[in-house]
Tab-separated table of C-alpha atoms and ligand atoms in Angstrom:
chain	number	residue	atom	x	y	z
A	1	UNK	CA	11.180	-6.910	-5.886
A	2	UNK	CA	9.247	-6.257	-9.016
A	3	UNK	CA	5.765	-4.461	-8.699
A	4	UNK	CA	3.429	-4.553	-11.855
A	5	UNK	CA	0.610	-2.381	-11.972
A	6	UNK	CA	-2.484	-2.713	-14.294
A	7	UNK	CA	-5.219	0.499	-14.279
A	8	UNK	CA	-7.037	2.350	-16.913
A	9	UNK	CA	-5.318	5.633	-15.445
A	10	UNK	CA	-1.294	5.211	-15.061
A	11	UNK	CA	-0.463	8.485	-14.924
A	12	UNK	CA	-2.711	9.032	-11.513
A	13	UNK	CA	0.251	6.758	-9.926
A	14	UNK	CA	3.506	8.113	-11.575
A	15	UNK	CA	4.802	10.442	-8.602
A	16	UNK	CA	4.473	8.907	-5.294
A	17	UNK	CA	7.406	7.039	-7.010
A	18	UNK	CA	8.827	9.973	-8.446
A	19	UNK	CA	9.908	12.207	-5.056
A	20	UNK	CA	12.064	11.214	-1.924
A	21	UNK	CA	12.511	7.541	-0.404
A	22	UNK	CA	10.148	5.356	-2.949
A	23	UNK	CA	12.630	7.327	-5.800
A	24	UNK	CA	15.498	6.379	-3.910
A	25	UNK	CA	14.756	3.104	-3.685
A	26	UNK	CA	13.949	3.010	-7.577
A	27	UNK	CA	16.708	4.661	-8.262
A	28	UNK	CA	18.928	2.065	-6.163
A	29	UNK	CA	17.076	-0.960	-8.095
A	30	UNK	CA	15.815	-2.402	-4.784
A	31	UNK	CA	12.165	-2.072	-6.588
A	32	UNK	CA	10.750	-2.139	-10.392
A	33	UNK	CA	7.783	-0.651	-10.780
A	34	UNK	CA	5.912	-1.166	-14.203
A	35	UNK	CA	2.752	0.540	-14.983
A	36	UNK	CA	0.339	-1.031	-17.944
A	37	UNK	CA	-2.193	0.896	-19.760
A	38	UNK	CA	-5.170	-1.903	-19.585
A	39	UNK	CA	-6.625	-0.167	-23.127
A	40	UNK	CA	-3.573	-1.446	-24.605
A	41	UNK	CA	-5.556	-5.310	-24.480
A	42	UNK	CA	-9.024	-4.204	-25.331
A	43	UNK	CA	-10.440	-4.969	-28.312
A	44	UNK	CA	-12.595	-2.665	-30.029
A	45	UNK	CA	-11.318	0.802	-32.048
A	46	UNK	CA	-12.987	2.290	-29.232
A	47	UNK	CA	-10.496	0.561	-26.613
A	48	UNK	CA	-13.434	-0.189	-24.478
A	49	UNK	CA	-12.815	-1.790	-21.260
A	50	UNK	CA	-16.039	-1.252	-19.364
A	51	UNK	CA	-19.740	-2.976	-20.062
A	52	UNK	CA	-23.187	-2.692	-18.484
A	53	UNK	CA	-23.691	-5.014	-15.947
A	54	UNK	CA	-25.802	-8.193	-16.687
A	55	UNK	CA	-28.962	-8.078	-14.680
A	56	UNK	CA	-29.041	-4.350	-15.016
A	57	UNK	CA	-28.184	-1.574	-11.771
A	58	UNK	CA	-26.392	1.462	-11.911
A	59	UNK	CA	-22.911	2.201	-12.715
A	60	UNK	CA	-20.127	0.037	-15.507
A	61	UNK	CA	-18.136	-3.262	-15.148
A	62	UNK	CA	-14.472	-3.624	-15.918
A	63	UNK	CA	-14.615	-6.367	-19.313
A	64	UNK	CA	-13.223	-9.978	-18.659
A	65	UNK	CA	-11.776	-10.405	-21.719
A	66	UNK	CA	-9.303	-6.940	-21.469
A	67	UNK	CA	-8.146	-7.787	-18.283
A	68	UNK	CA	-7.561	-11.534	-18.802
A	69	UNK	CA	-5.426	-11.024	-21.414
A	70	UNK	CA	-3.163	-8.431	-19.792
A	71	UNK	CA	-2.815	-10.667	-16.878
A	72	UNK	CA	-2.333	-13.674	-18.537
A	73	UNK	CA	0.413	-12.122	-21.057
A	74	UNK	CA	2.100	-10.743	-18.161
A	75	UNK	CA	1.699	-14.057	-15.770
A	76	UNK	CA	3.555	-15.653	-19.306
A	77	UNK	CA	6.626	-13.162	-18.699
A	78	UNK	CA	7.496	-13.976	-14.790
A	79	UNK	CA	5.640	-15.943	-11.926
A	80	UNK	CA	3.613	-13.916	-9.957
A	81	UNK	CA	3.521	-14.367	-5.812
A	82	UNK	CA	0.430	-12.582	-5.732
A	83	UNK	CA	-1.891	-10.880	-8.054
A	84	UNK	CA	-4.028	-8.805	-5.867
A	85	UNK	CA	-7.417	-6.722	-6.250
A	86	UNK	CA	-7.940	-3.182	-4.557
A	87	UNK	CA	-11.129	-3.579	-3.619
A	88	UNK	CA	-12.854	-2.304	-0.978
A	89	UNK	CA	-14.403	-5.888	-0.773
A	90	UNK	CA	-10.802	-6.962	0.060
A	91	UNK	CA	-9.074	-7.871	3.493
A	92	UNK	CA	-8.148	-4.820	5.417
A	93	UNK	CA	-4.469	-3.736	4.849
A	94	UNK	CA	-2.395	-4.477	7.925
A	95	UNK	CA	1.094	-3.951	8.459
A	96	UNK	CA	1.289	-7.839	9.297
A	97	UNK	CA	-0.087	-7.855	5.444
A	98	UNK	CA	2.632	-5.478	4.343
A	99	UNK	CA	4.941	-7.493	6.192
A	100	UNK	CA	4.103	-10.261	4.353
A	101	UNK	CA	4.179	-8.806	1.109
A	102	UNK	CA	7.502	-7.271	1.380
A	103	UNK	CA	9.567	-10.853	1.215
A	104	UNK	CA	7.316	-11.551	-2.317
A	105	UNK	CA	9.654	-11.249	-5.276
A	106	UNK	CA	6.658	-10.683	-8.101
A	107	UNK	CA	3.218	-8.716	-6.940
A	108	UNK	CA	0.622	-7.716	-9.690
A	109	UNK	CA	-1.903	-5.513	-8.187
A	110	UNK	CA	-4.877	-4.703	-10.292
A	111	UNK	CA	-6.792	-1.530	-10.073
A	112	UNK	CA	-10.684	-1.588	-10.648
A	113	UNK	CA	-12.800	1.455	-11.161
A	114	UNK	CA	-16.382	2.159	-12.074
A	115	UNK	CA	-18.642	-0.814	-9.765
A	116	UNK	CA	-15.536	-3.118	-10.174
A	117	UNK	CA	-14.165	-6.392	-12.322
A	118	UNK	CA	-16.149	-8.767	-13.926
A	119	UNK	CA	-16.237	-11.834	-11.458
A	120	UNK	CA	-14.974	-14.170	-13.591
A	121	UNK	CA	-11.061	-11.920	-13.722
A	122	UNK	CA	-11.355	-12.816	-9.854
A	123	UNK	CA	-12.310	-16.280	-10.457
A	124	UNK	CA	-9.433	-16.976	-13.492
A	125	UNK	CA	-6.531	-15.284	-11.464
A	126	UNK	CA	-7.028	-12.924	-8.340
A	127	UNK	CA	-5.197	-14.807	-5.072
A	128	UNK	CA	-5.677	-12.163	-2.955
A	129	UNK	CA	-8.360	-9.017	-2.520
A	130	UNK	CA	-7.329	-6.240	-0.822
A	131	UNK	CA	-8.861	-2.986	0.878
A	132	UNK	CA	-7.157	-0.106	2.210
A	133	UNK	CA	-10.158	0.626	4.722
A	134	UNK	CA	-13.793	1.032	4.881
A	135	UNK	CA	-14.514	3.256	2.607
A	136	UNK	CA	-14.950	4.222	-1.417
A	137	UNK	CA	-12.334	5.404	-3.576
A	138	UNK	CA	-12.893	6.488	-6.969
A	139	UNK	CA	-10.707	3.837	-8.296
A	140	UNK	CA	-8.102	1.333	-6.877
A	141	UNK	CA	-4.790	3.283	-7.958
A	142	UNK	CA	-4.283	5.183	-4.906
A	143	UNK	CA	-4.591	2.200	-3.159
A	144	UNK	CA	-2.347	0.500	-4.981
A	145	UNK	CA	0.133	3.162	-4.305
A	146	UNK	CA	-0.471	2.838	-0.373
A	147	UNK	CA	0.085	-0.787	-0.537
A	148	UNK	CA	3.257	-0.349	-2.665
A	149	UNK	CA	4.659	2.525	-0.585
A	150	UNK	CA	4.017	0.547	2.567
A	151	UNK	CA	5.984	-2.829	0.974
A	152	UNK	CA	8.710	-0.950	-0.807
A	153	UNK	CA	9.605	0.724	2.518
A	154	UNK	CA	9.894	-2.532	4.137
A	155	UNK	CA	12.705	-4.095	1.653
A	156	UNK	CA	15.926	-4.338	3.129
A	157	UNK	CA	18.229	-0.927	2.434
A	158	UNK	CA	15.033	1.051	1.456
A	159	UNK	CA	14.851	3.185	5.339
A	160	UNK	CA	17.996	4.388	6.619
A	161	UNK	CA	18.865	3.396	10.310
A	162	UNK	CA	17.077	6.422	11.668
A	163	UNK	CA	13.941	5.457	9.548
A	164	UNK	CA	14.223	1.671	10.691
A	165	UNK	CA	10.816	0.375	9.768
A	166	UNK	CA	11.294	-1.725	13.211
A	167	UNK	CA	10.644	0.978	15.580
A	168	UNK	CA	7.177	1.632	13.340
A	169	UNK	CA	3.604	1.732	14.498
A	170	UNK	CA	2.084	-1.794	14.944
A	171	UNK	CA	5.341	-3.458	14.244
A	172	UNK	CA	4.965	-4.215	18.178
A	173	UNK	CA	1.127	-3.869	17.652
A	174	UNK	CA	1.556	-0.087	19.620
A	175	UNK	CA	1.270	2.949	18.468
A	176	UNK	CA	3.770	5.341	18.503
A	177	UNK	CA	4.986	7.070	21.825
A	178	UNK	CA	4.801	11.198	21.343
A	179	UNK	CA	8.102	12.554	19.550
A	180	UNK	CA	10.152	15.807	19.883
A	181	UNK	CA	12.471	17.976	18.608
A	182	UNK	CA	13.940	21.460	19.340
A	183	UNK	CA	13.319	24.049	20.652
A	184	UNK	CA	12.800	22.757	24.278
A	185	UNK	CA	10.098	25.197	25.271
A	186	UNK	CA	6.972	26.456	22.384
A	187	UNK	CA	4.588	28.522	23.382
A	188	UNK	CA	5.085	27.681	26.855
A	189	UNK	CA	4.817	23.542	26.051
A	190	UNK	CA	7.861	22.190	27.252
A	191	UNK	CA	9.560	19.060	26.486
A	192	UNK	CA	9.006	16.300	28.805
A	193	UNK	CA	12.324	15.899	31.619
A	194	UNK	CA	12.890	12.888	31.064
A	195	UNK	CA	14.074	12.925	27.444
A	196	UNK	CA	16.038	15.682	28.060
A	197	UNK	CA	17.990	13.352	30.714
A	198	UNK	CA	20.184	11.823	28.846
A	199	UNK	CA	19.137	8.489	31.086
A	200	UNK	CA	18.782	5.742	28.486
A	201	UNK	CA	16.516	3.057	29.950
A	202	UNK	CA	14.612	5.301	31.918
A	203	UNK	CA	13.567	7.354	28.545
A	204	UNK	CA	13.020	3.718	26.869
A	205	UNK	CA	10.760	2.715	29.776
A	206	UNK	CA	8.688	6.033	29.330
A	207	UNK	CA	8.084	5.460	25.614
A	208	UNK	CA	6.628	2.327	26.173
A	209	UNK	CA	4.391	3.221	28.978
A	210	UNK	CA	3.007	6.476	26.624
A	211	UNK	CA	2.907	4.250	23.729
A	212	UNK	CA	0.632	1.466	25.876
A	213	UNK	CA	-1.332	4.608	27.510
A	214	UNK	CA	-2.203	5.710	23.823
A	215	UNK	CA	-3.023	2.479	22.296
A	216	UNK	CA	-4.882	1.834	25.520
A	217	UNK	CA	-6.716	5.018	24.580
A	218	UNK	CA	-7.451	4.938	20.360
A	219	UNK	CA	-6.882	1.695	19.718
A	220	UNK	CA	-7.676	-0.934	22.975
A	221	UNK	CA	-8.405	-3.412	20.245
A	222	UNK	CA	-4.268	-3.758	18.952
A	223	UNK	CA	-3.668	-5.163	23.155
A	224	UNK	CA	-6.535	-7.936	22.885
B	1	LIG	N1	-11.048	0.843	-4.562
B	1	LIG	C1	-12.050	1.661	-4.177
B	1	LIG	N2	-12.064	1.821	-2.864
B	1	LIG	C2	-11.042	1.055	-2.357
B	1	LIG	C3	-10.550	0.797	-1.056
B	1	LIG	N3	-11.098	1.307	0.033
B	1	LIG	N4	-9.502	-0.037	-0.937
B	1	LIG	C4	-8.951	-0.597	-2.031
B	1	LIG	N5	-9.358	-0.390	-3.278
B	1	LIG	C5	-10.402	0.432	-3.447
């Protein structure tokens, strides 16, 4: 998989990729990840990228005219499967979303910052909006970088067997059962029996019934 990644800050997104399994898998050329300056297509000595809105209001607009011609001199280079907005606009990400994702073979994901991108970039070549939740981030690159983390971990030989993305979280739309390691007693909490038992199924059959009691609990809405 390749993973472009357009923002006027770059160098906010450098190390997630730079430390432990998103390296690795760098490092192993399961993933590219490319990084563009978006200054590098303005046009003025200034390198503006950012205008007043038409219509007036508070806050900057990300510039057509920079954007569309970093996207369209990159969408010359390689097809894209998606070129995706963070916006908190966007569809909430799911991991049915990353899923998706992870079997692309070209993503460009597009970071906006001040009150966003000029409609018309959105109109001329977004196919796909994206929010990370319901809330405001100063910009879109650190959700870029919590889209591309949960993709990249997804491609096959990125997790190890004992990191299998399958027994994740909402694979099986439940949340994880509780988890230990040693020692068996801390501070006078034990370690429940039964995973000490050695008894296969019967530990199996308690996960699942903790990890239905606490989606029944936080998150009823993953069993409708
Ligand atoms: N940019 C600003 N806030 C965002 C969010 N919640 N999700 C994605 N991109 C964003």
């Amino acid at each position: 998989m390749r993973i472009d990644i357009i923002s006027v800050l770059p160098e906010l997104m450098e190390s997630p990729f730079q430390a432990s399994i998103l390296r690795r898998a760098v490092q192993k050329g399961l993933v590219e990840v490319h990084f563009h300056q978006l200054r590098d297509w303005s046009v003025g000595k200034h390198r503006q990228v950012d205008d007043e809105p038409y219509g007036g209001g508070a806050g900057m607009v990300m510039m057509v005219e920079p954007l569309d011609k970093c996207i369209t001199e990159l969408k010359s280079q390689r097809n894209y499967d998606e070129i995706i907005y963070l916006t908190p606009d966007g569809i909430t990400l799911s991991q049915k979303i990353a899923n998706t994702l992870s079997i692309k073979e070209n993503l460009l994901l597009v970071c906006g910052h001040y009150k966003g991108i000029d409609q018309r970039v959105r109109d001329l070549h977004i196919t796909m909006e994206i929010s990370i939740g319901d809330f405001v981030l100063t910009g879109g690159e650190l959700a870029a970088c919590v889209l591309a983390d949960s993709v990249i971990r997804l491609l096959p030989g990125v997790l190890n067997d004992e990191q299998s993305a399958l027994t994740d979280s909402f694979q099986d739309n439940l949340l994880s059962p509780p988890i230990y390691t040693r020692p068996e007693e801390y501070k006078g909490l034990k370690v429940p029996s039964i995973l000490l038992s050695g008894n296969t199924p019967k530990i199996e059959e308690w996960r699942h019934s903790e990890a239905l009691r606490i989606t029944e609990e936080r998150r009823p809405d993953l069993l409708d």
